[in-house]
JSON list of C-alpha atoms in Angstrom, two decimals:
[
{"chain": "A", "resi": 1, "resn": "UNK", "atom": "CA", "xyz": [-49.59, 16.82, 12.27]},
{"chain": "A", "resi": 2, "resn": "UNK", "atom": "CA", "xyz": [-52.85, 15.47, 13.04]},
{"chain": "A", "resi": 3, "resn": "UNK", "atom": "CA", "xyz": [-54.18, 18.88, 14.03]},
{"chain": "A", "resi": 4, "resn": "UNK", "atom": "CA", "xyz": [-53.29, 19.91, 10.29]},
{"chain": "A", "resi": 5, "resn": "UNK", "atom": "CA", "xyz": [-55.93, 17.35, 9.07]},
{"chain": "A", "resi": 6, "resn": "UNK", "atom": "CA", "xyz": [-58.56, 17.96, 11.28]},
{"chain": "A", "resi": 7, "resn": "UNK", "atom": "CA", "xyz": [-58.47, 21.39, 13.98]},
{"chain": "A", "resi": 8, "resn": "UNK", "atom": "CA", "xyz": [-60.29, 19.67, 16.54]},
{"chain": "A", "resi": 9, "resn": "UNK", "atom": "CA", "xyz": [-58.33, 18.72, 19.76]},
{"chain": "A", "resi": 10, "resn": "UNK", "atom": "CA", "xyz": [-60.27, 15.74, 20.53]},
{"chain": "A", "resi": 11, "resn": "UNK", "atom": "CA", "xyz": [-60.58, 14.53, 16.47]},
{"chain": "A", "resi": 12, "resn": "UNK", "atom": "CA", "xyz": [-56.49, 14.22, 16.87]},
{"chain": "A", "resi": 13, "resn": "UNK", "atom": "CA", "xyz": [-56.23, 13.00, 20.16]},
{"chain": "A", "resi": 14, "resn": "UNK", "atom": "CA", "xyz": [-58.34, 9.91, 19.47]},
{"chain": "A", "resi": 15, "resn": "UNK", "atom": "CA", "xyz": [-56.79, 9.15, 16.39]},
{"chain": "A", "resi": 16, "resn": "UNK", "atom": "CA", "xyz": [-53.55, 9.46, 18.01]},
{"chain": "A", "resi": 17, "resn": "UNK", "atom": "CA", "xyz": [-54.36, 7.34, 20.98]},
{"chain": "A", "resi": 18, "resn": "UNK", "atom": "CA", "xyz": [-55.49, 4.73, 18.06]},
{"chain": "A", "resi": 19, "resn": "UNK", "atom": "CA", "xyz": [-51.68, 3.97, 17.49]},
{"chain": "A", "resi": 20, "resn": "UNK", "atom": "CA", "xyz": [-50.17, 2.01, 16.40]},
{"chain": "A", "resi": 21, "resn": "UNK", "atom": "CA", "xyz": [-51.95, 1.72, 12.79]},
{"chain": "A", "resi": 22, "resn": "UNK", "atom": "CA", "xyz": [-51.68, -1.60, 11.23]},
{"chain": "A", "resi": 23, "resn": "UNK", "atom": "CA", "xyz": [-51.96, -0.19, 8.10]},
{"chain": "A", "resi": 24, "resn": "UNK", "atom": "CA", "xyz": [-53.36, 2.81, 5.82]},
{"chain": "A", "resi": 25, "resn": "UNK", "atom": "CA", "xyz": [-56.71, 1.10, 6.10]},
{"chain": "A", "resi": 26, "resn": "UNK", "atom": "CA", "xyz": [-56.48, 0.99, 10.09]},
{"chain": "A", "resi": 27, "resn": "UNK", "atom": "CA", "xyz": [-55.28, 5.18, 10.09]},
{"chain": "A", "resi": 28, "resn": "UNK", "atom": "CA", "xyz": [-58.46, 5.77, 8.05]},
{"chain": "A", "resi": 29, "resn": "UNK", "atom": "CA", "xyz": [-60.68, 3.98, 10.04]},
{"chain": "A", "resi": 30, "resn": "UNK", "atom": "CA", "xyz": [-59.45, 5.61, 13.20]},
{"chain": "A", "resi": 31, "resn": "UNK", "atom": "CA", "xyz": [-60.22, 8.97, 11.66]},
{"chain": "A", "resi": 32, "resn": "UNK", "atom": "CA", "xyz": [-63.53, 8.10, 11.01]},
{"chain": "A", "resi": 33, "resn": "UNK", "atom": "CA", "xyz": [-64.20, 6.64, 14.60]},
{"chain": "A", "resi": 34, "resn": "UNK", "atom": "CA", "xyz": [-63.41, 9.58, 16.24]},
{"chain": "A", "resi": 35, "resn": "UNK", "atom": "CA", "xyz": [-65.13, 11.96, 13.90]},
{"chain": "A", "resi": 36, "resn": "UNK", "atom": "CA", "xyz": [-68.39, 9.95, 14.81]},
{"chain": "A", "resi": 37, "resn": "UNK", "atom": "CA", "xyz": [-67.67, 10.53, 18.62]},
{"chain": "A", "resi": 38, "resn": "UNK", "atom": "CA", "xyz": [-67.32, 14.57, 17.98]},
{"chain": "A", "resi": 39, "resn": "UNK", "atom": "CA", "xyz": [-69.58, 16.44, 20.42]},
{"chain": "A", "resi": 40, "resn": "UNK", "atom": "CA", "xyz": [-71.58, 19.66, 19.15]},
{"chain": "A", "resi": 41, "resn": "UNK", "atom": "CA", "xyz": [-68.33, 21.81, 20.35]},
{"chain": "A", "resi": 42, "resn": "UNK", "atom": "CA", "xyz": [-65.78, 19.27, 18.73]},
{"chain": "A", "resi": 43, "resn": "UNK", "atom": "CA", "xyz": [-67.28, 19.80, 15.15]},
{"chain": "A", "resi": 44, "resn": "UNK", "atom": "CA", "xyz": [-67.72, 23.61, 15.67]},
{"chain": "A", "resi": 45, "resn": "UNK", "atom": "CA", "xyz": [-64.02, 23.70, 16.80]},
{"chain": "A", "resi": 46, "resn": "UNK", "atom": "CA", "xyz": [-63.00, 21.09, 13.80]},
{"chain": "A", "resi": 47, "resn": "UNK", "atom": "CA", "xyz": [-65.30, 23.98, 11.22]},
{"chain": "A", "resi": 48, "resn": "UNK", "atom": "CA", "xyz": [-63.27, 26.81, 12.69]},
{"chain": "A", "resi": 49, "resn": "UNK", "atom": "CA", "xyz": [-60.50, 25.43, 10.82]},
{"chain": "A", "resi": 50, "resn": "UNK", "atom": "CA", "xyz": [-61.88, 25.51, 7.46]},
{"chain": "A", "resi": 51, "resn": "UNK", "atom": "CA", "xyz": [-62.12, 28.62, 4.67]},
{"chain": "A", "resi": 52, "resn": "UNK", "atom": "CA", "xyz": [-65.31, 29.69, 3.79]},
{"chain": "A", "resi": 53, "resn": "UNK", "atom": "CA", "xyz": [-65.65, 27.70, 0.40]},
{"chain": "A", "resi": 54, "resn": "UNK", "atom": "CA", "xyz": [-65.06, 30.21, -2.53]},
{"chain": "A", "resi": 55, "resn": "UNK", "atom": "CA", "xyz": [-62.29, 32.46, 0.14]},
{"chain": "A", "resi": 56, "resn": "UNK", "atom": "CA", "xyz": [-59.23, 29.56, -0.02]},
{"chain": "A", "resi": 57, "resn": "UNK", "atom": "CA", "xyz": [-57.23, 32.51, 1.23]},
{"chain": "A", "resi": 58, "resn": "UNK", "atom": "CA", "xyz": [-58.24, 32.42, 4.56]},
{"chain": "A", "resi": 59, "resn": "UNK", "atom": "CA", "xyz": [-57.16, 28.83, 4.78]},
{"chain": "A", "resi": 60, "resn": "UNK", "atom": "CA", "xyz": [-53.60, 29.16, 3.68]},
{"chain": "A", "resi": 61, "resn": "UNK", "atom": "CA", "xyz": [-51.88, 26.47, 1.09]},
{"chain": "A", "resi": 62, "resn": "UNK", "atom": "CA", "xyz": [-54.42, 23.93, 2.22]},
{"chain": "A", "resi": 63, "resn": "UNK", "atom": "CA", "xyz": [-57.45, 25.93, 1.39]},
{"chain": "A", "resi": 64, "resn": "UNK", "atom": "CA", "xyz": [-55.91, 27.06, -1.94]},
{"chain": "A", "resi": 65, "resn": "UNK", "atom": "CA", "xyz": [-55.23, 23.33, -2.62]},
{"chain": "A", "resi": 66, "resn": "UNK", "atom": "CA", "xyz": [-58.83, 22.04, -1.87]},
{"chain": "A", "resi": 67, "resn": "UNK", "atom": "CA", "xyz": [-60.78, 24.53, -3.48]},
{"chain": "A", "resi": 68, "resn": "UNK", "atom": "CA", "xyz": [-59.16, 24.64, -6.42]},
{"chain": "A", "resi": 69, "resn": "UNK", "atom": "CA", "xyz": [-62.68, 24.65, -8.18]},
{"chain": "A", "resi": 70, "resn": "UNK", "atom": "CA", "xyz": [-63.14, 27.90, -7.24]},
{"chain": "A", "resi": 71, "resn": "UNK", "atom": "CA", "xyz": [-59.96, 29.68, -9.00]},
{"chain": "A", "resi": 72, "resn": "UNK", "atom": "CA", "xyz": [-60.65, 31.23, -11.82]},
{"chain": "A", "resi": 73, "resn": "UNK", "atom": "CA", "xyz": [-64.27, 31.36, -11.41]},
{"chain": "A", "resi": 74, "resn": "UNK", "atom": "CA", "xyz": [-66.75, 33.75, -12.68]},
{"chain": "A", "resi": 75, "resn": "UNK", "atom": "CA", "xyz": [-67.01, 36.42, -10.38]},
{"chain": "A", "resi": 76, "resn": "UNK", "atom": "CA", "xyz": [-70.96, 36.67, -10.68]},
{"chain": "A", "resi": 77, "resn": "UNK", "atom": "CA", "xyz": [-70.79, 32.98, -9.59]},
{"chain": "A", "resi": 78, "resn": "UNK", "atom": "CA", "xyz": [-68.16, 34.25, -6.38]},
{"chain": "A", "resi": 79, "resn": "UNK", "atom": "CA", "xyz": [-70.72, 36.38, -5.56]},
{"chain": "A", "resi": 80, "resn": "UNK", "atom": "CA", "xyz": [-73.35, 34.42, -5.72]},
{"chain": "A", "resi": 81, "resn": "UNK", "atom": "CA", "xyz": [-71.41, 31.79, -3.27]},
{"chain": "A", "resi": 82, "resn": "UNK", "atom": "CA", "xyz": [-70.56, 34.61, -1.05]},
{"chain": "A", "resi": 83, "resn": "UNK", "atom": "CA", "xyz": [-74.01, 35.82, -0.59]},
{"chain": "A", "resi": 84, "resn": "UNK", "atom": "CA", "xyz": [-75.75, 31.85, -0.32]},
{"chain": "A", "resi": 85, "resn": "UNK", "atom": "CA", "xyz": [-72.45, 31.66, 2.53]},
{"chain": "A", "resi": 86, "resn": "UNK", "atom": "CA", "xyz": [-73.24, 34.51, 3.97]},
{"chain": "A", "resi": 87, "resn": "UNK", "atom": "CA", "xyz": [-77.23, 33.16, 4.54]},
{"chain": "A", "resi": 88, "resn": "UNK", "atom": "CA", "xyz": [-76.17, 30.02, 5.64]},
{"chain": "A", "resi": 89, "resn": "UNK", "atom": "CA", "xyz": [-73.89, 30.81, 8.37]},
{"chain": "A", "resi": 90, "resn": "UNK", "atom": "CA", "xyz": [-76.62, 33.12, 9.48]},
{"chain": "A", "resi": 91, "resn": "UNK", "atom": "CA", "xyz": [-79.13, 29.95, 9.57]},
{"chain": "A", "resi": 92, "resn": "UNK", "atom": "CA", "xyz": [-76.40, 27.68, 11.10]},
{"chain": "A", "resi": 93, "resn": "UNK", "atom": "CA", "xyz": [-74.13, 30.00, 13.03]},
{"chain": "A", "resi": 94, "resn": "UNK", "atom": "CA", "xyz": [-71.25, 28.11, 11.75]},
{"chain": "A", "resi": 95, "resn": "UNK", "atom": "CA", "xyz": [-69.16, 28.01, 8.00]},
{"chain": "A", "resi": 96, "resn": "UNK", "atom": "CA", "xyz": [-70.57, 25.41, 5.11]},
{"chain": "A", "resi": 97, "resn": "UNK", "atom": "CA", "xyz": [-68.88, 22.19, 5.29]},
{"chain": "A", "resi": 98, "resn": "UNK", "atom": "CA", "xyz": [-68.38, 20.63, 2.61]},
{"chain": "A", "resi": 99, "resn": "UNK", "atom": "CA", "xyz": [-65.28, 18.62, 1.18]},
{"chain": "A", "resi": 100, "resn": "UNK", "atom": "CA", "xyz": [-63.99, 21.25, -1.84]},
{"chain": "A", "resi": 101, "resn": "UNK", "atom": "CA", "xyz": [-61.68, 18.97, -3.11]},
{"chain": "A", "resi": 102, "resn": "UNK", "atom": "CA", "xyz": [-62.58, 17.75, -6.72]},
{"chain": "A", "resi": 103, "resn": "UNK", "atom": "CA", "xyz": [-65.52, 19.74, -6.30]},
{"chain": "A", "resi": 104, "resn": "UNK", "atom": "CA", "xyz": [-66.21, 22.93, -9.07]},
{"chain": "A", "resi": 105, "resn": "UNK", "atom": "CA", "xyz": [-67.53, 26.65, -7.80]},
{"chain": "A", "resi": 106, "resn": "UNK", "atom": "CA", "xyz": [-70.85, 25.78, -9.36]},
{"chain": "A", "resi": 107, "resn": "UNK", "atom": "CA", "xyz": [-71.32, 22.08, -7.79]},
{"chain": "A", "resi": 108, "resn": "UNK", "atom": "CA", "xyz": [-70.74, 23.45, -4.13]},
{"chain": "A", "resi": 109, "resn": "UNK", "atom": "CA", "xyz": [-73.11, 26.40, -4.67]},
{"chain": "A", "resi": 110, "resn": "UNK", "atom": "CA", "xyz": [-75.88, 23.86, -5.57]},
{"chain": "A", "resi": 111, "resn": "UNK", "atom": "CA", "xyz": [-74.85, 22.14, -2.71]},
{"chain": "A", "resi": 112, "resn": "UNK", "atom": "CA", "xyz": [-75.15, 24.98, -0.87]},
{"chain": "A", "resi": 113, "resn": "UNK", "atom": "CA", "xyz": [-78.14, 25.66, -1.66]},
{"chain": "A", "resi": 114, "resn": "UNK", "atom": "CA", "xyz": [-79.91, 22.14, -0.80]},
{"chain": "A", "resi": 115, "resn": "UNK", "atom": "CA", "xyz": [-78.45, 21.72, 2.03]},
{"chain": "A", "resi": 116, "resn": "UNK", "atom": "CA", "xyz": [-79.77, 25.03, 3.23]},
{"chain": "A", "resi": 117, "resn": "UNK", "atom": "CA", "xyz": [-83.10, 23.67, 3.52]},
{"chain": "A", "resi": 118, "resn": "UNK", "atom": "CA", "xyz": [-82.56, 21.07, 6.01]},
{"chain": "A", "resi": 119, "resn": "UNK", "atom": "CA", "xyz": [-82.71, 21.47, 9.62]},
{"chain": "A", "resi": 120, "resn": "UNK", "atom": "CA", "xyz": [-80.02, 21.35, 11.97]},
{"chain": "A", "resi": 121, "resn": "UNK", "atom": "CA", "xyz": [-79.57, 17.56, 12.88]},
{"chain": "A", "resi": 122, "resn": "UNK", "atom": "CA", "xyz": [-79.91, 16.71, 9.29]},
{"chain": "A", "resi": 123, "resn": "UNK", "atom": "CA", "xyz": [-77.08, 19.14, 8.90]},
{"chain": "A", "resi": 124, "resn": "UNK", "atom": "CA", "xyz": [-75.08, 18.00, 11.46]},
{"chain": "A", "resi": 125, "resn": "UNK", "atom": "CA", "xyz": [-75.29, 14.36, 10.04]},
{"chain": "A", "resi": 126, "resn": "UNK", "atom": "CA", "xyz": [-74.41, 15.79, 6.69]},
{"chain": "A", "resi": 127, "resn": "UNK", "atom": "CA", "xyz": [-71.39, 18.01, 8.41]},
{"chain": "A", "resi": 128, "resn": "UNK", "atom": "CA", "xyz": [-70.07, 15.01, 9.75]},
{"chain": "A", "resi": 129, "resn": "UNK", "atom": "CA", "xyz": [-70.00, 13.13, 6.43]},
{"chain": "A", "resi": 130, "resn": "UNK", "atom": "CA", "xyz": [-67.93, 15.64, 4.90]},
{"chain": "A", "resi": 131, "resn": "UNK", "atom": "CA", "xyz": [-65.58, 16.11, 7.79]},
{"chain": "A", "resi": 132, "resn": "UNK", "atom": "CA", "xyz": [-65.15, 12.22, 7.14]},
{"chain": "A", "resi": 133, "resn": "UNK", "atom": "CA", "xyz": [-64.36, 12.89, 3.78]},
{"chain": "A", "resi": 134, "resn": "UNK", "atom": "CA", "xyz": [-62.14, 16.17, 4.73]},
{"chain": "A", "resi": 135, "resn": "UNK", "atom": "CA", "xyz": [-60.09, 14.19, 7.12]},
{"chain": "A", "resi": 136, "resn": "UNK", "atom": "CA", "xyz": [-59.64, 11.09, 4.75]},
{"chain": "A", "resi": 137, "resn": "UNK", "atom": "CA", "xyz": [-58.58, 13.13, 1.59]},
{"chain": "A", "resi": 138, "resn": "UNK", "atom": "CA", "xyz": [-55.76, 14.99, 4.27]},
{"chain": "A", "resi": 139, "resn": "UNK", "atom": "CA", "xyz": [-54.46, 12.01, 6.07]},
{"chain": "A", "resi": 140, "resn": "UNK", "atom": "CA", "xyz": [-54.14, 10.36, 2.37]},
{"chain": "A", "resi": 141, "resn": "UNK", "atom": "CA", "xyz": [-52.46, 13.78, 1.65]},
{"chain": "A", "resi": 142, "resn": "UNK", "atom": "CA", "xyz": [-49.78, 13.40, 4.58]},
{"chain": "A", "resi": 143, "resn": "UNK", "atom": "CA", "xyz": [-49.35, 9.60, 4.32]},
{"chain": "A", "resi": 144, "resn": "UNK", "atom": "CA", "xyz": [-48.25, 10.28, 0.63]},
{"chain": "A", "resi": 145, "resn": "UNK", "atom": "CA", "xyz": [-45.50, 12.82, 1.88]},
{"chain": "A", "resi": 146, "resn": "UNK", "atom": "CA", "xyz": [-47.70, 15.88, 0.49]},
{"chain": "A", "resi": 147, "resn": "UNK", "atom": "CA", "xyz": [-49.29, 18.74, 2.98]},
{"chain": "A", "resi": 148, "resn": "UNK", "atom": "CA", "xyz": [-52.64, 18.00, 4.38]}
]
């Protein structure tokens, strides 16, 4: 189960070797320990397990659930988050992170595009953030009885 939250292998294995949680609090705080001890090829393997933001339907339910902000958007907007994706990953080499969830089409394209002017540690920092956030929104998810 913890491998739906978060894809990387070493993400679920610490949080599982954290048991047993005291508490909600304690699972939390386990997810966010281990996401600060992710390695370069942790995150990219934890980011290989997200949509692109504004394609939920390479993500499955989960996707579709989180990026709800995107549904229904206008589809000059769609394209303009397809082609500021399409730059970024070229910059990066890896998908945009960022937690969808609550989030609208237009408020993750200016993210988007702010975050494409930082440099690769600063983006890492920022990745790990929203993986943080990711992670806590789908273990809340599960511990509630719903899908991650």
């Amino acid at each position: 189960m913890l491998r739906e939250v978060c894809a990387s292998r070493a993400w679920a294995t610490a949080v599982a070797a954290a048991r047993p949680w005291a508490d909600r609090a304690a699972l939390l705080a386990a997810g966010e320990a281990a996401v600060a001890r992710l390695t370069a090829a942790d995150l990219a393997e934890a980011m290989a397990g997200h949509a692109r933001i504004g394609a939920p339907g390479g993500g499955g339910a989960t996707a579709r659930r989180e990026q709800t902000g995107v549904m229904g958007a206008d589809p000059a907007l769609l394209a303009e988050l397809r082609a500021a994706n399409a730059a970024y990953e070229a910059k990066f080499g890896h998908v945009f992170l960022i937690r969808a969830t609550g989030r609208t089409a237009a408020g993750m394209l200016a993210a988007l595009r702010e975050r494409y002017g930082n440099d690769a540690a600063t983006e890492t920092e920022l990745i790990r953030a929203e993986l943080r956030s990711i992670n806590a929104v789908r273990l809340a998810r599960l511990l509630d009885g719903t899908a991650p």
